[in-house]
mmCIF file of C-alpha atoms and ligand atoms in Angstrom:
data_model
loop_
_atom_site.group_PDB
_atom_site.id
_atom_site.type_symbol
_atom_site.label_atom_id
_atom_site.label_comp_id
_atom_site.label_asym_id
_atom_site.label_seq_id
_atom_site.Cartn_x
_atom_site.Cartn_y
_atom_site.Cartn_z
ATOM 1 C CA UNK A 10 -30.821 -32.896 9.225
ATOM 2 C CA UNK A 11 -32.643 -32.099 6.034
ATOM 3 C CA UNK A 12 -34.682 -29.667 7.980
ATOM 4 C CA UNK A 13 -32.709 -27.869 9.395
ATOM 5 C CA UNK A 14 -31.494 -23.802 8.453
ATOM 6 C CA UNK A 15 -27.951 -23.821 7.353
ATOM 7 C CA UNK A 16 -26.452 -20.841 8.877
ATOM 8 C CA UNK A 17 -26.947 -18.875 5.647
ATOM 9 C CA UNK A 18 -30.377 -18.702 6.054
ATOM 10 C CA UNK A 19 -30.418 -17.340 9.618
ATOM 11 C CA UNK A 20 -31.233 -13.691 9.316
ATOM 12 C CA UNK A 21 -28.398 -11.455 10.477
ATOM 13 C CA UNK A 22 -28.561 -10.660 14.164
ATOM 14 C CA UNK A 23 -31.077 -13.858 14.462
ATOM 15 C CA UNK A 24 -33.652 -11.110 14.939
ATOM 16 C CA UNK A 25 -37.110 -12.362 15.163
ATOM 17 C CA UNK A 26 -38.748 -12.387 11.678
ATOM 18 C CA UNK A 27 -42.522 -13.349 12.710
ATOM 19 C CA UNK A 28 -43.146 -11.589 16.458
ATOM 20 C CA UNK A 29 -46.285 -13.348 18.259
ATOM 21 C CA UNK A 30 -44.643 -16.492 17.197
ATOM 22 C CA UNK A 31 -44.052 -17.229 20.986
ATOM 23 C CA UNK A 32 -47.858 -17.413 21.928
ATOM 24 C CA UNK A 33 -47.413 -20.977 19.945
ATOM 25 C CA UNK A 34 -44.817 -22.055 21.651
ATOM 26 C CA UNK A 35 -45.007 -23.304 25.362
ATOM 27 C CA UNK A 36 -42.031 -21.437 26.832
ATOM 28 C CA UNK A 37 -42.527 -22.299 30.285
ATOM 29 C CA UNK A 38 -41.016 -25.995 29.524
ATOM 30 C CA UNK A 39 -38.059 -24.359 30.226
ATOM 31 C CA UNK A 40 -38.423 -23.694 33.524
ATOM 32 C CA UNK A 41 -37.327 -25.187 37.036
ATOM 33 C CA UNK A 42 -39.678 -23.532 39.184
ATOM 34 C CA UNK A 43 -42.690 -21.967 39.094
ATOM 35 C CA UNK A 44 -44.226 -19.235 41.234
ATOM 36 C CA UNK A 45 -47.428 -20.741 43.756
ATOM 37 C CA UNK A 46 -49.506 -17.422 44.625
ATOM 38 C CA UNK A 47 -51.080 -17.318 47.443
ATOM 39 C CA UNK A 48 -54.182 -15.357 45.926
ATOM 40 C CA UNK A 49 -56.275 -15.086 49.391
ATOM 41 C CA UNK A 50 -53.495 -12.773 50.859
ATOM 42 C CA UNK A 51 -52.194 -10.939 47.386
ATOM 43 C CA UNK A 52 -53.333 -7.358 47.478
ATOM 44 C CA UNK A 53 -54.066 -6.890 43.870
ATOM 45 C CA UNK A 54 -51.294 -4.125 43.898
ATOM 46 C CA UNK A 55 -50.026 -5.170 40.386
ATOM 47 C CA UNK A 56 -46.090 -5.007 41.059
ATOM 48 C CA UNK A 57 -45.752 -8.830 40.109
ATOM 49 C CA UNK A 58 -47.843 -7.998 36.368
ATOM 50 C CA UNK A 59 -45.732 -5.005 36.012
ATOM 51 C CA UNK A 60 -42.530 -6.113 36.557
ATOM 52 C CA UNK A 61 -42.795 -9.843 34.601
ATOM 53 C CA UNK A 62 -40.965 -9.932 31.831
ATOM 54 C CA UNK A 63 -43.134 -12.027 30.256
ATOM 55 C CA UNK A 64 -46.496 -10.976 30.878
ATOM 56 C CA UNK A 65 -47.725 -14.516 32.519
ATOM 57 C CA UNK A 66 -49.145 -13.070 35.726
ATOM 58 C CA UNK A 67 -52.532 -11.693 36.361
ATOM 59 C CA UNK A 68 -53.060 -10.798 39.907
ATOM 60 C CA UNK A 69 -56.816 -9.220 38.601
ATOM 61 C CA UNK A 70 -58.056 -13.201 37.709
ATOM 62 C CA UNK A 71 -55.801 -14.699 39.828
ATOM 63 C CA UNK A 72 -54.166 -16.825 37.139
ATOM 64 C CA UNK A 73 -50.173 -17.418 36.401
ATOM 65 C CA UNK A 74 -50.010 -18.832 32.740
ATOM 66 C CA UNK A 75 -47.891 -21.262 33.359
ATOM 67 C CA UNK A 76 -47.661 -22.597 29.319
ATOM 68 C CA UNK A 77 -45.269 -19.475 29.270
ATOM 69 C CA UNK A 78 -44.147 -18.445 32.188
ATOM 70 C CA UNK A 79 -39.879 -19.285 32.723
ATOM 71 C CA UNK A 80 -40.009 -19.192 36.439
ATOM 72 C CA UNK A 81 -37.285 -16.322 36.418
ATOM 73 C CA UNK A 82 -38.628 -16.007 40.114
ATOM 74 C CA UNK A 83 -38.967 -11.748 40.016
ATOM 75 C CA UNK A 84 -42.820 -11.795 40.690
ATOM 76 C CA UNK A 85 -41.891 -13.328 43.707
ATOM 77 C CA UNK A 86 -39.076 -10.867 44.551
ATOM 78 C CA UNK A 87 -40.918 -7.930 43.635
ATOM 79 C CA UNK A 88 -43.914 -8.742 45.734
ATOM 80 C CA UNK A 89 -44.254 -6.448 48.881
ATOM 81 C CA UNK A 90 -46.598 -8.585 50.675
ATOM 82 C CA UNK A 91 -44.383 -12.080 49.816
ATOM 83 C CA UNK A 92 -47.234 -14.253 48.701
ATOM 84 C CA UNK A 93 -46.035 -15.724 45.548
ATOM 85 C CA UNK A 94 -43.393 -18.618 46.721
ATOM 86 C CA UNK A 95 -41.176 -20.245 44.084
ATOM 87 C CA UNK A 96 -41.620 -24.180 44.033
ATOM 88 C CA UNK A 97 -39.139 -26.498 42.532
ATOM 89 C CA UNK A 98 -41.036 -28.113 39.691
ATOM 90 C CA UNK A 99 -41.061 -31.957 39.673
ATOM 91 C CA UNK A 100 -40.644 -33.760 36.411
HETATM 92 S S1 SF4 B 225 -41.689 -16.342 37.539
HETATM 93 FE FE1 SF4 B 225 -41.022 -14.729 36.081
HETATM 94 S S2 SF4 B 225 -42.069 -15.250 34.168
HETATM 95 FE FE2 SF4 B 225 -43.121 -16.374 35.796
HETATM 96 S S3 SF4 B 225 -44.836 -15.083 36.426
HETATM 97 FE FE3 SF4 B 225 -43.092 -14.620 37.783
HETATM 98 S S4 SF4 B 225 -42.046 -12.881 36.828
HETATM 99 FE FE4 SF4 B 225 -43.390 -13.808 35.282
HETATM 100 S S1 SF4 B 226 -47.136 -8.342 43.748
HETATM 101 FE FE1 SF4 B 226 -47.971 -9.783 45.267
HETATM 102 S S2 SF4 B 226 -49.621 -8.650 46.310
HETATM 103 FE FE2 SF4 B 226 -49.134 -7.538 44.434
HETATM 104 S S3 SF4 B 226 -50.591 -8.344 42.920
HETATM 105 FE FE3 SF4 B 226 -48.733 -9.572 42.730
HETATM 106 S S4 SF4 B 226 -49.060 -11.353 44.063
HETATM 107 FE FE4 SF4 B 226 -50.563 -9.789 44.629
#
């Protein structure tokens, strides 16, 4: 417990006090599943990297960084074309 903030010491607001810090830290742990993209059929119109609120999708290299991406799932509801499918991940 020794190393752990006592609330005192947790800024006000818990605002963020070093932004970037979440490039270190493999956020997409957290998620159940993860979008498959079917990359022969995807357009390259964009609408999945614009809309991803995390900035883990990137139609242009066909490559979903999956170290961070939470699997919210609105790539795949936001794609016109319907080639990014949302697979329950298997621990
Ligand atoms: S599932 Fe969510 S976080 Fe992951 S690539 Fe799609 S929009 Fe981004
Ligand atoms: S929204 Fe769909 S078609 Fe458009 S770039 Fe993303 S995966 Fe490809």
């Amino acid at each position: 417990m020794s190393g752990l903030k006592s609330w005192r010491e947790i800024p006000i607001g818990c605002k963020t006090t070093s932004p970037g810090s979440t490039v270190r830290i493999k956020t997409g742990t957290w998620r159940d599943f993860r979008p498959v993209v079917n990359w022969e059929k995807c357009t390259k119109c964009m609408l999945c990297y614009i809309y991803c609120p995390d900035g883990t999708i990137f139609p242009e290299s066909s490559y979903v960084d999956y170290d961070h991406c939470k699997g919210c799932g609105i790539c795949a509801k936001e794609c016109p074309v319907k080639v990014i499918t949302m697979v329950e991940e298997v621990i």
